[in-house]
PDB file of N, CA, C and O in Angstrom:
ATOM      1  N   MET A 132      90.695 -58.445 -17.112  1.00  0.00           N
ATOM      2  CA  MET A 132      91.046 -59.362 -18.174  1.00  0.00           C
ATOM      3  C   MET A 132      90.887 -60.794 -17.659  1.00  0.00           C
ATOM      4  O   MET A 132      91.357 -61.128 -16.583  1.00  0.00           O
ATOM      5  N   ILE A 133      90.226 -61.617 -18.433  1.00  0.00           N
ATOM      6  CA  ILE A 133      90.041 -63.025 -18.103  1.00  0.00           C
ATOM      7  C   ILE A 133      90.918 -63.835 -19.045  1.00  0.00           C
ATOM      8  O   ILE A 133      90.773 -63.758 -20.272  1.00  0.00           O
ATOM      9  N   LYS A 134      91.830 -64.606 -18.469  1.00  0.00           N
ATOM     10  CA  LYS A 134      92.690 -65.466 -19.282  1.00  0.00           C
ATOM     11  C   LYS A 134      91.962 -66.780 -19.534  1.00  0.00           C
ATOM     12  O   LYS A 134      91.415 -67.372 -18.618  1.00  0.00           O
ATOM     13  N   VAL A 135      91.966 -67.197 -20.801  1.00  0.00           N
ATOM     14  CA  VAL A 135      91.301 -68.443 -21.164  1.00  0.00           C
ATOM     15  C   VAL A 135      92.303 -69.381 -21.829  1.00  0.00           C
ATOM     16  O   VAL A 135      93.245 -68.953 -22.483  1.00  0.00           O
ATOM     17  N   LEU A 136      92.072 -70.650 -21.632  1.00  0.00           N
ATOM     18  CA  LEU A 136      92.878 -71.688 -22.267  1.00  0.00           C
ATOM     19  C   LEU A 136      91.936 -72.508 -23.134  1.00  0.00           C
ATOM     20  O   LEU A 136      90.919 -73.020 -22.649  1.00  0.00           O
ATOM     21  N   LEU A 137      92.250 -72.618 -24.402  1.00  0.00           N
ATOM     22  CA  LEU A 137      91.408 -73.355 -25.338  1.00  0.00           C
ATOM     23  C   LEU A 137      91.981 -74.761 -25.518  1.00  0.00           C
ATOM     24  O   LEU A 137      93.158 -74.914 -25.822  1.00  0.00           O
ATOM     25  N   ILE A 138      91.129 -75.769 -25.316  1.00  0.00           N
ATOM     26  CA  ILE A 138      91.559 -77.163 -25.442  1.00  0.00           C
ATOM     27  C   ILE A 138      90.510 -77.916 -26.244  1.00  0.00           C
ATOM     28  O   ILE A 138      89.336 -77.931 -25.879  1.00  0.00           O
ATOM     29  N   ASP A 139      90.943 -78.519 -27.332  1.00  0.00           N
ATOM     30  CA  ASP A 139      90.043 -79.368 -28.122  1.00  0.00           C
ATOM     31  C   ASP A 139      90.890 -80.197 -29.066  1.00  0.00           C
ATOM     32  O   ASP A 139      91.923 -79.739 -29.548  1.00  0.00           O
ATOM     33  N   ASP A 140      90.440 -81.410 -29.340  1.00  0.00           N
ATOM     34  CA  ASP A 140      91.197 -82.267 -30.245  1.00  0.00           C
ATOM     35  C   ASP A 140      90.727 -82.152 -31.697  1.00  0.00           C
ATOM     36  O   ASP A 140      91.285 -82.776 -32.579  1.00  0.00           O
ATOM     37  N   GLU A 141      89.732 -81.328 -31.934  1.00  0.00           N
ATOM     38  CA  GLU A 141      89.242 -81.088 -33.285  1.00  0.00           C
ATOM     39  C   GLU A 141      89.763 -79.734 -33.769  1.00  0.00           C
ATOM     40  O   GLU A 141      89.404 -78.685 -33.211  1.00  0.00           O
ATOM     41  N   PRO A 142      90.613 -79.720 -34.799  1.00  0.00           N
ATOM     42  CA  PRO A 142      91.194 -78.458 -35.269  1.00  0.00           C
ATOM     43  C   PRO A 142      90.164 -77.401 -35.656  1.00  0.00           C
ATOM     44  O   PRO A 142      90.343 -76.223 -35.345  1.00  0.00           O
ATOM     45  N   LEU A 143      89.084 -77.808 -36.302  1.00  0.00           N
ATOM     46  CA  LEU A 143      88.064 -76.838 -36.717  1.00  0.00           C
ATOM     47  C   LEU A 143      87.377 -76.221 -35.502  1.00  0.00           C
ATOM     48  O   LEU A 143      87.169 -75.001 -35.454  1.00  0.00           O
ATOM     49  N   ALA A 144      87.044 -77.044 -34.523  1.00  0.00           N
ATOM     50  CA  ALA A 144      86.417 -76.524 -33.304  1.00  0.00           C
ATOM     51  C   ALA A 144      87.362 -75.578 -32.576  1.00  0.00           C
ATOM     52  O   ALA A 144      86.950 -74.523 -32.085  1.00  0.00           O
ATOM     53  N   LEU A 145      88.637 -75.928 -32.522  1.00  0.00           N
ATOM     54  CA  LEU A 145      89.629 -75.082 -31.859  1.00  0.00           C
ATOM     55  C   LEU A 145      89.754 -73.739 -32.572  1.00  0.00           C
ATOM     56  O   LEU A 145      89.813 -72.685 -31.934  1.00  0.00           O
ATOM     57  N   GLN A 146      89.744 -73.776 -33.891  1.00  0.00           N
ATOM     58  CA  GLN A 146      89.816 -72.542 -34.677  1.00  0.00           C
ATOM     59  C   GLN A 146      88.585 -71.663 -34.418  1.00  0.00           C
ATOM     60  O   GLN A 146      88.700 -70.451 -34.252  1.00  0.00           O
ATOM     61  N   GLN A 147      87.405 -72.272 -34.372  1.00  0.00           N
ATOM     62  CA  GLN A 147      86.187 -71.507 -34.132  1.00  0.00           C
ATOM     63  C   GLN A 147      86.165 -70.916 -32.722  1.00  0.00           C
ATOM     64  O   GLN A 147      85.752 -69.771 -32.533  1.00  0.00           O
ATOM     65  N   MET A 148      86.616 -71.693 -31.741  1.00  0.00           N
ATOM     66  CA  MET A 148      86.674 -71.164 -30.371  1.00  0.00           C
ATOM     67  C   MET A 148      87.631 -69.991 -30.294  1.00  0.00           C
ATOM     68  O   MET A 148      87.359 -68.987 -29.631  1.00  0.00           O
ATOM     69  N   LYS A 149      88.758 -70.105 -30.984  1.00  0.00           N
ATOM     70  CA  LYS A 149      89.747 -69.013 -30.990  1.00  0.00           C
ATOM     71  C   LYS A 149      89.140 -67.754 -31.597  1.00  0.00           C
ATOM     72  O   LYS A 149      89.275 -66.658 -31.059  1.00  0.00           O
ATOM     73  N   GLN A 150      88.440 -67.907 -32.716  1.00  0.00           N
ATOM     74  CA  GLN A 150      87.820 -66.759 -33.371  1.00  0.00           C
ATOM     75  C   GLN A 150      86.773 -66.108 -32.475  1.00  0.00           C
ATOM     76  O   GLN A 150      86.688 -64.881 -32.401  1.00  0.00           O
ATOM     77  N   MET A 151      85.990 -66.924 -31.782  1.00  0.00           N
ATOM     78  CA  MET A 151      84.973 -66.373 -30.879  1.00  0.00           C
ATOM     79  C   MET A 151      85.621 -65.674 -29.685  1.00  0.00           C
ATOM     80  O   MET A 151      85.205 -64.582 -29.295  1.00  0.00           O
ATOM     81  N   ALA A 152      86.639 -66.295 -29.110  1.00  0.00           N
ATOM     82  CA  ALA A 152      87.298 -65.715 -27.935  1.00  0.00           C
ATOM     83  C   ALA A 152      87.980 -64.396 -28.276  1.00  0.00           C
ATOM     84  O   ALA A 152      88.015 -63.480 -27.457  1.00  0.00           O
ATOM     85  N   GLU A 153      88.527 -64.290 -29.489  1.00  0.00           N
ATOM     86  CA  GLU A 153      89.198 -63.050 -29.907  1.00  0.00           C
ATOM     87  C   GLU A 153      88.218 -61.887 -30.028  1.00  0.00           C
ATOM     88  O   GLU A 153      88.623 -60.732 -29.965  1.00  0.00           O
ATOM     89  N   LYS A 154      86.956 -62.155 -30.184  1.00  0.00           N
ATOM     90  CA  LYS A 154      85.944 -61.104 -30.318  1.00  0.00           C
ATOM     91  C   LYS A 154      85.493 -60.554 -28.971  1.00  0.00           C
ATOM     92  O   LYS A 154      84.824 -59.531 -28.913  1.00  0.00           O
ATOM     93  N   ILE A 155      85.842 -61.235 -27.900  1.00  0.00           N
ATOM     94  CA  ILE A 155      85.433 -60.796 -26.570  1.00  0.00           C
ATOM     95  C   ILE A 155      86.555 -59.944 -25.991  1.00  0.00           C
ATOM     96  O   ILE A 155      87.657 -60.447 -25.742  1.00  0.00           O
ATOM     97  N   PRO A 156      86.311 -58.653 -25.813  1.00  0.00           N
ATOM     98  CA  PRO A 156      87.399 -57.728 -25.451  1.00  0.00           C
ATOM     99  C   PRO A 156      88.064 -58.012 -24.106  1.00  0.00           C
ATOM    100  O   PRO A 156      89.223 -57.658 -23.918  1.00  0.00           O
ATOM    101  N   TYR A 157      87.381 -58.641 -23.184  1.00  0.00           N
ATOM    102  CA  TYR A 157      87.976 -58.882 -21.870  1.00  0.00           C
ATOM    103  C   TYR A 157      88.558 -60.292 -21.750  1.00  0.00           C
ATOM    104  O   TYR A 157      88.933 -60.717 -20.670  1.00  0.00           O
ATOM    105  N   PHE A 158      88.649 -61.039 -22.872  1.00  0.00           N
ATOM    106  CA  PHE A 158      89.304 -62.345 -22.884  1.00  0.00           C
ATOM    107  C   PHE A 158      90.723 -62.195 -23.413  1.00  0.00           C
ATOM    108  O   PHE A 158      90.968 -61.495 -24.389  1.00  0.00           O
ATOM    109  N   GLU A 159      91.638 -62.875 -22.773  1.00  0.00           N
ATOM    110  CA  GLU A 159      93.014 -62.978 -23.265  1.00  0.00           C
ATOM    111  C   GLU A 159      93.294 -64.465 -23.417  1.00  0.00           C
ATOM    112  O   GLU A 159      93.187 -65.227 -22.453  1.00  0.00           O
ATOM    113  N   ILE A 160      93.639 -64.892 -24.613  1.00  0.00           N
ATOM    114  CA  ILE A 160      93.924 -66.306 -24.839  1.00  0.00           C
ATOM    115  C   ILE A 160      95.300 -66.608 -24.257  1.00  0.00           C
ATOM    116  O   ILE A 160      96.320 -66.136 -24.749  1.00  0.00           O
ATOM    117  N   ALA A 161      95.302 -67.391 -23.188  1.00  0.00           N
ATOM    118  CA  ALA A 161      96.548 -67.722 -22.498  1.00  0.00           C
ATOM    119  C   ALA A 161      97.269 -68.874 -23.182  1.00  0.00           C
ATOM    120  O   ALA A 161      98.478 -69.021 -23.041  1.00  0.00           O
ATOM    121  N   GLY A 162      96.526 -69.682 -23.914  1.00  0.00           N
ATOM    122  CA  GLY A 162      97.143 -70.801 -24.603  1.00  0.00           C
ATOM    123  C   GLY A 162      96.132 -71.602 -25.385  1.00  0.00           C
ATOM    124  O   GLY A 162      94.932 -71.481 -25.182  1.00  0.00           O
ATOM    125  N   ILE A 163      96.663 -72.407 -26.285  1.00  0.00           N
ATOM    126  CA  ILE A 163      95.837 -73.276 -27.104  1.00  0.00           C
ATOM    127  C   ILE A 163      96.476 -74.664 -27.071  1.00  0.00           C
ATOM    128  O   ILE A 163      97.667 -74.803 -27.344  1.00  0.00           O
ATOM    129  N   CYS A 164      95.678 -75.663 -26.722  1.00  0.00           N
ATOM    130  CA  CYS A 164      96.172 -77.039 -26.642  1.00  0.00           C
ATOM    131  C   CYS A 164      95.326 -77.930 -27.534  1.00  0.00           C
ATOM    132  O   CYS A 164      94.105 -77.846 -27.515  1.00  0.00           O
ATOM    133  N   GLU A 165      96.005 -78.804 -28.278  1.00  0.00           N
ATOM    134  CA  GLU A 165      95.317 -79.691 -29.208  1.00  0.00           C
ATOM    135  C   GLU A 165      94.764 -80.946 -28.539  1.00  0.00           C
ATOM    136  O   GLU A 165      94.081 -81.729 -29.191  1.00  0.00           O
ATOM    137  N   SER A 166      95.079 -81.148 -27.275  1.00  0.00           N
ATOM    138  CA  SER A 166      94.538 -82.307 -26.560  1.00  0.00           C
ATOM    139  C   SER A 166      94.753 -82.131 -25.064  1.00  0.00           C
ATOM    140  O   SER A 166      95.519 -81.258 -24.629  1.00  0.00           O
ATOM    141  N   ALA A 167      94.105 -82.977 -24.296  1.00  0.00           N
ATOM    142  CA  ALA A 167      94.303 -82.943 -22.849  1.00  0.00           C
ATOM    143  C   ALA A 167      95.731 -83.324 -22.484  1.00  0.00           C
ATOM    144  O   ALA A 167      96.280 -82.837 -21.502  1.00  0.00           O
ATOM    145  N   PHE A 168      96.347 -84.158 -23.312  1.00  0.00           N
ATOM    146  CA  PHE A 168      97.733 -84.556 -23.051  1.00  0.00           C
ATOM    147  C   PHE A 168      98.688 -83.383 -23.235  1.00  0.00           C
ATOM    148  O   PHE A 168      99.623 -83.196 -22.463  1.00  0.00           O
ATOM    149  N   VAL A 169      98.447 -82.581 -24.271  1.00  0.00           N
ATOM    150  CA  VAL A 169      99.269 -81.383 -24.492  1.00  0.00           C
ATOM    151  C   VAL A 169      99.081 -80.418 -23.326  1.00  0.00           C
ATOM    152  O   VAL A 169     100.044 -79.831 -22.831  1.00  0.00           O
ATOM    153  N   PHE A 170      97.837 -80.280 -22.863  1.00  0.00           N
ATOM    154  CA  PHE A 170      97.548 -79.417 -21.714  1.00  0.00           C
ATOM    155  C   PHE A 170      98.301 -79.894 -20.485  1.00  0.00           C
ATOM    156  O   PHE A 170      98.937 -79.119 -19.789  1.00  0.00           O
ATOM    157  N   ARG A 171      98.240 -81.200 -20.222  1.00  0.00           N
ATOM    158  CA  ARG A 171      98.936 -81.771 -19.064  1.00  0.00           C
ATOM    159  C   ARG A 171     100.437 -81.497 -19.133  1.00  0.00           C
ATOM    160  O   ARG A 171     101.051 -81.086 -18.149  1.00  0.00           O
ATOM    161  N   ASP A 172     101.026 -81.693 -20.310  1.00  0.00           N
ATOM    162  CA  ASP A 172     102.457 -81.468 -20.471  1.00  0.00           C
ATOM    163  C   ASP A 172     102.803 -79.981 -20.316  1.00  0.00           C
ATOM    164  O   ASP A 172     103.826 -79.639 -19.740  1.00  0.00           O
ATOM    165  N   ALA A 173     101.929 -79.092 -20.817  1.00  0.00           N
ATOM    166  CA  ALA A 173     102.172 -77.653 -20.693  1.00  0.00           C
ATOM    167  C   ALA A 173     102.127 -77.219 -19.235  1.00  0.00           C
ATOM    168  O   ALA A 173     102.885 -76.351 -18.812  1.00  0.00           O
ATOM    169  N   CYS A 174     101.263 -77.832 -18.454  1.00  0.00           N
ATOM    170  CA  CYS A 174     101.155 -77.480 -17.037  1.00  0.00           C
ATOM    171  C   CYS A 174     102.366 -77.940 -16.248  1.00  0.00           C
ATOM    172  O   CYS A 174     102.642 -77.411 -15.168  1.00  0.00           O
ATOM    173  N   ALA A 175     103.091 -78.909 -16.763  1.00  0.00           N
ATOM    174  CA  ALA A 175     104.288 -79.402 -16.077  1.00  0.00           C
ATOM    175  C   ALA A 175     105.478 -78.461 -16.306  1.00  0.00           C
ATOM    176  O   ALA A 175     106.476 -78.564 -15.595  1.00  0.00           O
ATOM    177  N   LEU A 176     105.362 -77.558 -17.268  1.00  0.00           N
ATOM    178  CA  LEU A 176     106.439 -76.615 -17.565  1.00  0.00           C
ATOM    179  C   LEU A 176     106.452 -75.491 -16.526  1.00  0.00           C
ATOM    180  O   LEU A 176     105.469 -75.274 -15.822  1.00  0.00           O
ATOM    181  N   PRO A 177     107.568 -74.755 -16.461  1.00  0.00           N
ATOM    182  CA  PRO A 177     107.589 -73.593 -15.533  1.00  0.00           C
ATOM    183  C   PRO A 177     106.438 -72.647 -15.829  1.00  0.00           C
ATOM    184  O   PRO A 177     105.960 -72.551 -16.955  1.00  0.00           O
ATOM    185  N   LYS A 178     105.990 -71.935 -14.827  1.00  0.00           N
ATOM    186  CA  LYS A 178     104.811 -71.048 -14.907  1.00  0.00           C
ATOM    187  C   LYS A 178     104.876 -70.118 -16.112  1.00  0.00           C
ATOM    188  O   LYS A 178     103.872 -69.884 -16.765  1.00  0.00           O
ATOM    189  N   ALA A 179     106.040 -69.561 -16.414  1.00  0.00           N
ATOM    190  CA  ALA A 179     106.160 -68.605 -17.521  1.00  0.00           C
ATOM    191  C   ALA A 179     105.852 -69.248 -18.862  1.00  0.00           C
ATOM    192  O   ALA A 179     105.447 -68.581 -19.792  1.00  0.00           O
ATOM    193  N   ALA A 180     106.016 -70.551 -18.964  1.00  0.00           N
ATOM    194  CA  ALA A 180     105.792 -71.234 -20.248  1.00  0.00           C
ATOM    195  C   ALA A 180     104.332 -71.619 -20.444  1.00  0.00           C
ATOM    196  O   ALA A 180     103.922 -71.919 -21.551  1.00  0.00           O
ATOM    197  N   CYS A 181     103.524 -71.650 -19.402  1.00  0.00           N
ATOM    198  CA  CYS A 181     102.118 -72.062 -19.537  1.00  0.00           C
ATOM    199  C   CYS A 181     101.257 -70.940 -20.070  1.00  0.00           C
ATOM    200  O   CYS A 181     101.416 -69.822 -19.755  1.00  0.00           O
TER     201      CYS A 181
END
């Protein structure tokens, strides 16, 4: 299983990436971030929250 993190500031692009990633059986979406700032803040949280 490959964990992926989706990051994009465009909602439509993020939705399309999510739909594509869900079709790949060995991908597990570990998280979705609406911006690099959200990603940075999520990484500052305890490991279980990322």
